Short mmCIF file of C-alpha atoms and ligand atoms in Angstrom, two decimals:
data_model
loop_
_atom_site.label_atom_id
_atom_site.label_comp_id
_atom_site.label_asym_id
_atom_site.label_seq_id
_atom_site.Cartn_x
_atom_site.Cartn_y
_atom_site.Cartn_z
CA MET A 105 -5.52 -30.16 -10.44
CA GLU A 106 -4.22 -29.78 -13.65
CA SER A 107 -5.68 -29.30 -17.13
CA SER A 108 -4.55 -31.37 -19.88
CA SER A 109 -2.34 -27.97 -21.01
CA GLY A 110 -0.39 -28.74 -17.15
CA LYS A 111 -1.47 -25.79 -15.82
CA ASN A 112 -4.11 -24.91 -13.28
CA SER A 113 -7.39 -24.65 -14.84
CA PRO A 114 -9.26 -21.08 -14.41
CA GLU A 115 -12.13 -22.00 -12.85
CA ILE A 116 -9.94 -23.50 -9.78
CA SER A 117 -7.37 -20.88 -9.44
CA SER A 118 -10.23 -18.22 -9.51
CA MET A 119 -12.08 -20.69 -6.71
CA GLU A 120 -8.45 -20.60 -4.85
CA ASN A 121 -8.52 -17.48 -4.78
CA ASN A 122 -11.89 -16.47 -4.10
CA SER A 123 -11.45 -19.11 -0.90
CA LYS A 124 -9.44 -16.70 0.57
CA GLN A 125 -11.61 -13.56 -0.06
CA THR A 126 -10.04 -11.02 2.59
CA PHE A 127 -12.46 -8.76 4.85
CA ILE A 128 -11.04 -5.19 4.54
CA ILE A 129 -11.57 -2.58 7.61
CA GLY A 130 -10.75 1.12 6.97
CA VAL A 131 -9.66 3.52 9.61
CA ALA A 132 -9.97 6.55 9.45
CA GLY A 133 -9.57 10.14 11.08
CA GLY A 134 -7.60 13.43 11.37
CA SER A 135 -3.70 13.05 11.97
CA ALA A 136 -2.41 11.74 15.82
CA SER A 137 -6.16 11.25 16.14
CA GLY A 138 -5.41 7.58 17.65
CA LYS A 139 -6.20 5.66 14.51
CA THR A 140 -3.01 3.50 15.10
CA THR A 141 -4.04 2.74 18.94
CA VAL A 142 -7.75 1.84 17.57
CA CYS A 143 -6.05 -0.37 15.07
CA ASP A 144 -3.57 -2.16 18.26
CA ILE A 145 -6.67 -2.95 20.02
CA ILE A 146 -8.89 -4.36 17.05
CA THR A 147 -5.31 -6.21 15.95
CA GLN A 148 -5.31 -7.88 19.26
CA GLN A 149 -8.95 -8.33 20.12
CA LEU A 150 -9.49 -10.25 16.84
CA GLN A 151 -7.08 -12.89 17.90
CA GLY A 152 -7.02 -16.64 15.67
CA GLN A 153 -7.52 -14.74 12.53
CA GLN A 154 -4.58 -13.50 10.20
CA ILE A 155 -4.44 -9.55 10.27
CA ILE A 156 -2.02 -7.29 8.26
CA VAL A 157 -1.85 -3.68 9.01
CA LEU A 158 -1.47 -1.46 5.86
CA SER A 159 -0.72 2.31 6.46
CA GLN A 160 -1.93 4.81 4.14
CA GLU A 161 1.67 6.41 4.56
CA SER A 162 3.38 4.22 2.91
CA PHE A 163 1.64 5.16 -0.16
CA TYR A 164 2.86 8.60 0.19
CA HIS A 165 4.56 9.99 -3.41
CA GLY A 166 8.34 10.54 -3.02
CA LEU A 167 9.33 14.06 -3.44
CA SER A 168 11.18 15.36 -6.54
CA GLU A 169 14.82 17.23 -5.79
CA GLN A 170 13.15 19.91 -6.96
CA LYS A 171 10.10 19.80 -4.03
CA LEU A 172 12.41 18.49 -1.52
CA SER A 173 14.44 21.94 -1.92
CA ARG A 174 10.73 23.40 -0.40
CA VAL A 175 9.93 20.57 1.57
CA HIS A 176 8.00 23.03 4.00
CA GLN A 177 5.79 24.07 1.34
CA TYR A 178 4.56 20.57 0.21
CA ASN A 179 1.02 19.81 1.27
CA PHE A 180 1.21 16.16 2.60
CA ASP A 181 -1.99 16.68 3.92
CA HIS A 182 -3.84 16.84 0.39
CA PRO A 183 -5.31 13.65 -1.38
CA ASP A 184 -2.82 14.52 -4.69
CA ALA A 185 0.24 13.30 -2.33
CA PHE A 186 -0.75 9.69 -2.19
CA ASN A 187 -0.34 7.36 -5.15
CA THR A 188 -3.99 6.23 -4.87
CA GLU A 189 -3.45 3.97 -8.03
CA ARG A 190 -0.71 2.03 -6.61
CA LEU A 191 -2.70 1.85 -3.33
CA LEU A 192 -5.83 0.41 -5.17
CA SER A 193 -4.26 -2.13 -7.08
CA CYS A 194 -2.25 -3.09 -3.27
CA LEU A 195 -5.67 -3.66 -1.86
CA ARG A 196 -7.41 -5.09 -5.17
CA SER A 197 -4.37 -7.90 -5.40
CA LEU A 198 -5.01 -8.58 -1.68
CA LYS A 199 -8.56 -8.67 -1.69
CA CYS A 200 -8.63 -11.19 -4.38
CA GLY A 201 -5.82 -13.64 -2.43
CA ASN A 202 -2.96 -12.58 -4.20
CA GLU A 203 0.58 -10.97 -3.11
CA ALA A 204 0.97 -7.39 -3.11
CA ASN A 205 4.26 -5.33 -2.64
CA ILE A 206 3.73 -2.49 -0.43
CA PRO A 207 5.79 0.66 -0.98
CA ASN A 208 8.52 1.69 1.56
CA TYR A 209 8.17 5.85 2.22
CA ASP A 210 10.83 6.77 4.29
CA PHE A 211 9.85 10.11 6.23
CA LYS A 212 13.19 11.33 6.85
CA THR A 213 14.40 11.26 3.53
CA HIS A 214 10.77 11.87 2.08
CA LYS A 215 11.70 9.00 -0.31
CA ASN A 216 10.28 5.70 -1.73
CA VAL A 217 13.33 3.31 -0.18
CA SER A 218 14.21 -0.56 -0.99
CA PRO A 219 13.07 -3.08 -0.40
CA GLU A 220 9.52 -3.28 -1.03
CA ARG A 221 7.26 -5.05 1.62
CA LYS A 222 5.96 -7.93 0.43
CA VAL A 223 2.33 -8.84 1.59
CA SER A 224 1.17 -12.32 1.63
CA PRO A 225 -3.02 -12.47 1.71
CA SER A 226 -4.78 -12.52 4.90
CA ASP A 227 -8.24 -12.99 6.46
CA VAL A 228 -8.13 -9.53 7.50
CA ILE A 229 -6.69 -6.53 6.01
CA ILE A 230 -6.77 -3.28 8.29
CA LEU A 231 -6.19 0.17 5.98
CA GLU A 232 -4.94 2.99 8.21
CA GLY A 233 -4.75 6.60 7.36
CA ILE A 234 -5.97 10.37 7.09
CA LEU A 235 -7.45 10.16 3.79
CA VAL A 236 -8.23 6.36 3.27
CA PHE A 237 -11.92 7.27 2.64
CA HIS A 238 -11.67 9.78 -0.22
CA ASP A 239 -11.41 7.94 -2.96
CA PRO A 240 -14.82 5.87 -3.69
CA ARG A 241 -12.96 2.67 -5.63
CA ILE A 242 -10.78 2.41 -2.42
CA ARG A 243 -14.08 2.67 -0.14
CA GLU A 244 -15.98 0.12 -2.00
CA LEU A 245 -13.47 -2.54 -1.01
CA MET A 246 -13.89 -1.80 2.75
CA ASN A 247 -16.20 -3.92 4.39
CA VAL A 248 -16.12 -2.08 7.50
CA LYS A 249 -15.42 2.04 7.56
CA LEU A 250 -14.25 3.27 11.22
CA PHE A 251 -13.71 7.01 11.82
CA VAL A 252 -11.88 8.01 14.60
CA ASP A 253 -13.25 11.62 16.06
CA THR A 254 -10.79 13.01 18.24
CA ASP A 255 -10.86 17.14 19.03
CA ALA A 256 -8.84 19.38 17.42
CA ASP A 257 -6.58 20.07 20.64
CA VAL A 258 -6.51 16.82 21.65
CA ARG A 259 -5.30 15.79 18.24
CA LEU A 260 -2.57 19.08 17.99
CA ALA A 261 -1.18 18.04 21.77
CA HIS A 262 -0.52 14.53 20.86
CA ARG A 263 0.88 15.66 17.41
CA ILE A 264 2.92 18.17 18.72
CA TYR A 265 4.16 15.38 21.31
CA ARG A 266 4.97 12.76 18.48
CA ASP A 267 6.66 15.49 16.08
CA THR A 268 8.84 17.29 18.88
CA VAL A 269 9.63 14.34 21.49
CA GLU A 270 9.32 11.08 19.03
CA LYS A 271 10.55 12.81 15.90
CA GLY A 272 13.07 15.29 16.84
CA ARG A 273 11.56 18.20 15.25
CA ASP A 274 11.51 21.94 16.03
CA ILE A 275 7.79 23.21 18.00
CA THR A 276 8.04 26.29 15.22
CA THR A 277 7.86 24.17 12.15
CA VAL A 278 5.59 21.65 13.51
CA LEU A 279 3.09 24.55 14.42
CA GLU A 280 3.43 26.30 11.14
CA GLN A 281 2.95 22.79 9.19
CA TYR A 282 -0.14 22.45 11.44
CA SER A 283 -1.94 26.18 10.59
CA LYS A 284 -0.38 26.02 7.19
CA PHE A 285 -1.56 22.37 5.96
CA VAL A 286 -2.99 20.03 8.55
CA LYS A 287 -5.77 22.03 10.13
CA PRO A 288 -7.15 23.17 6.77
CA GLY A 289 -6.63 19.28 5.47
CA TYR A 290 -8.69 18.07 7.97
CA GLN A 291 -10.82 20.74 7.56
CA ASP A 292 -11.24 20.82 3.42
CA PHE A 293 -10.59 16.70 2.52
CA ILE A 294 -10.49 14.30 6.16
CA ALA A 295 -13.91 15.32 7.84
CA PRO A 296 -16.12 15.45 4.66
CA THR A 297 -15.20 11.76 4.74
CA LYS A 298 -16.50 10.92 8.17
CA LYS A 299 -20.35 10.73 6.58
CA TYR A 300 -18.84 7.26 4.87
CA ALA A 301 -18.05 5.81 7.82
CA ASP A 302 -20.28 2.97 9.54
CA ILE A 303 -18.92 3.54 13.02
CA ILE A 304 -17.70 6.97 14.34
CA ILE A 305 -15.26 6.27 17.31
CA PRO A 306 -15.62 9.70 19.71
CA TRP A 307 -11.83 10.08 21.23
CA GLY A 308 -10.24 6.63 19.63
CA ARG A 309 -7.40 5.95 22.47
CA ASN A 310 -9.72 6.27 25.39
CA ASN A 311 -13.37 4.42 24.24
CA GLN A 312 -12.84 1.13 25.23
CA VAL A 313 -16.55 0.53 25.70
CA ALA A 314 -17.03 1.61 21.51
CA ILE A 315 -14.11 -0.65 20.07
CA ASP A 316 -15.40 -3.55 22.41
CA LEU A 317 -18.88 -3.23 20.29
CA ILE A 318 -16.72 -2.59 16.78
CA VAL A 319 -15.21 -5.75 17.47
CA GLN A 320 -17.74 -7.42 18.46
CA HIS A 321 -19.60 -6.09 14.94
CA ILE A 322 -17.07 -6.89 13.32
CA LYS A 323 -16.85 -10.47 14.40
CA THR A 324 -20.29 -10.76 13.59
CA LYS A 325 -19.71 -9.41 10.02
CA MET A 326 -16.93 -11.41 9.80
CA GLY A 327 -18.97 -14.81 10.62
CA GLN A 328 -21.84 -13.69 7.56
CA HIS A 329 -18.81 -13.32 5.09
CA ASP A 330 -17.34 -16.53 5.63
CA ILE A 331 -21.14 -17.90 5.35
CA CYS A 332 -20.80 -15.78 1.86
CA LYS A 333 -17.35 -16.89 0.74
CA PHE A 334 -18.75 -20.87 1.54
CA TYR A 335 -21.71 -20.73 -0.87
CA SER A 336 -19.89 -19.01 -3.16
CA ASN A 337 -17.08 -21.69 -3.46
CA LEU A 338 -20.26 -23.97 -3.52
CA TYR A 339 -21.02 -22.12 -6.50
CA VAL A 340 -17.73 -22.34 -8.29
CA MET A 341 -17.04 -25.75 -7.23
CA GLN A 342 -21.25 -26.66 -8.91
CA SER A 343 -20.17 -24.74 -12.11
CA THR A 344 -16.50 -26.43 -11.93
CA PHE A 345 -17.37 -30.02 -11.26
CA GLN A 346 -20.74 -29.72 -12.92
CA ILE A 347 -22.17 -30.86 -9.01
P1 UZR B 416 -0.81 10.61 10.87
N1 UZR B 416 3.63 13.63 6.88
C1 UZR B 416 5.04 14.58 7.46
O1 UZR B 416 5.08 14.80 8.37
N2 UZR B 416 6.27 14.11 6.27
C2 UZR B 416 5.82 13.68 5.34
O2 UZR B 416 6.93 13.14 5.02
C3 UZR B 416 4.58 12.63 5.36
C4 UZR B 416 3.68 12.94 6.32
C5 UZR B 416 2.72 14.06 8.18
C6 UZR B 416 1.51 14.59 6.93
C7 UZR B 416 0.21 13.99 7.92
N3 UZR B 416 2.02 15.82 7.44
O3 UZR B 416 -0.45 15.23 8.47
C8 UZR B 416 0.98 13.26 8.69
N4 UZR B 416 1.84 17.19 7.18
O4 UZR B 416 2.11 13.16 8.57
C9 UZR B 416 -0.32 11.80 8.92
N5 UZR B 416 2.16 18.48 7.43
O5 UZR B 416 0.22 11.16 9.86
O6 UZR B 416 -2.09 10.07 10.47
O7 UZR B 416 0.31 9.27 11.25
O8 UZR B 416 -0.59 11.44 11.73
#
């Protein structure tokens, strides 16, 4: 519908946006705790919904040449390693039913590369990452917060496997990085965010019962969310058309 100026009226566009308000699930936990697996299982079980999985890793700051020359001294497990303002603006945009351009971080070069990923609004966004509960503004956008709580030895074993077998790194560098940054980063920044979780999943990969319960809970919450969306759309229609 067009107003006399030929443009969509503000009321109508806000109604369109509002009707697409997205349900955001946050999945935090230590490195190699099984966050991706939990996201995969939730995605499979929430059939019939449009789901986008975003990783906080896409929002790593690209490294300058100076930082690259001493990359082994760089702390990727610190909140400042992420471009949180960019993450916030992407999430806010998607939450309101608008598109967002997600940066493309390359783990090999430690730089942001082209092209960025254009993401359309969807019913559900799952945002996973080691520090997705760190910033209160990001937490506030989440409808459900999950923390994958896996023992340190299991995380280390998985991390060694992933970094050596899958990423081709040498074991000495992996262990040095673990003791210098990954372990302290977990203790100082990641573990303290566990208290913000609605649900803590013990041992992510193998806990099907917990995941089934969570999916059921998310479906219930999404049902309530749809009812709220319906009434808020009705309210906008009432004020727009003076029903
Ligand atoms: P997950 N990381 C790298 O190893 N290289 C990079 O260029 C960027 C990040 C690591 C980072 C962190 N750590 O522990 C891990 N270090 O990626 C987070 N050291 O990813 O949650 O998938 O393990």
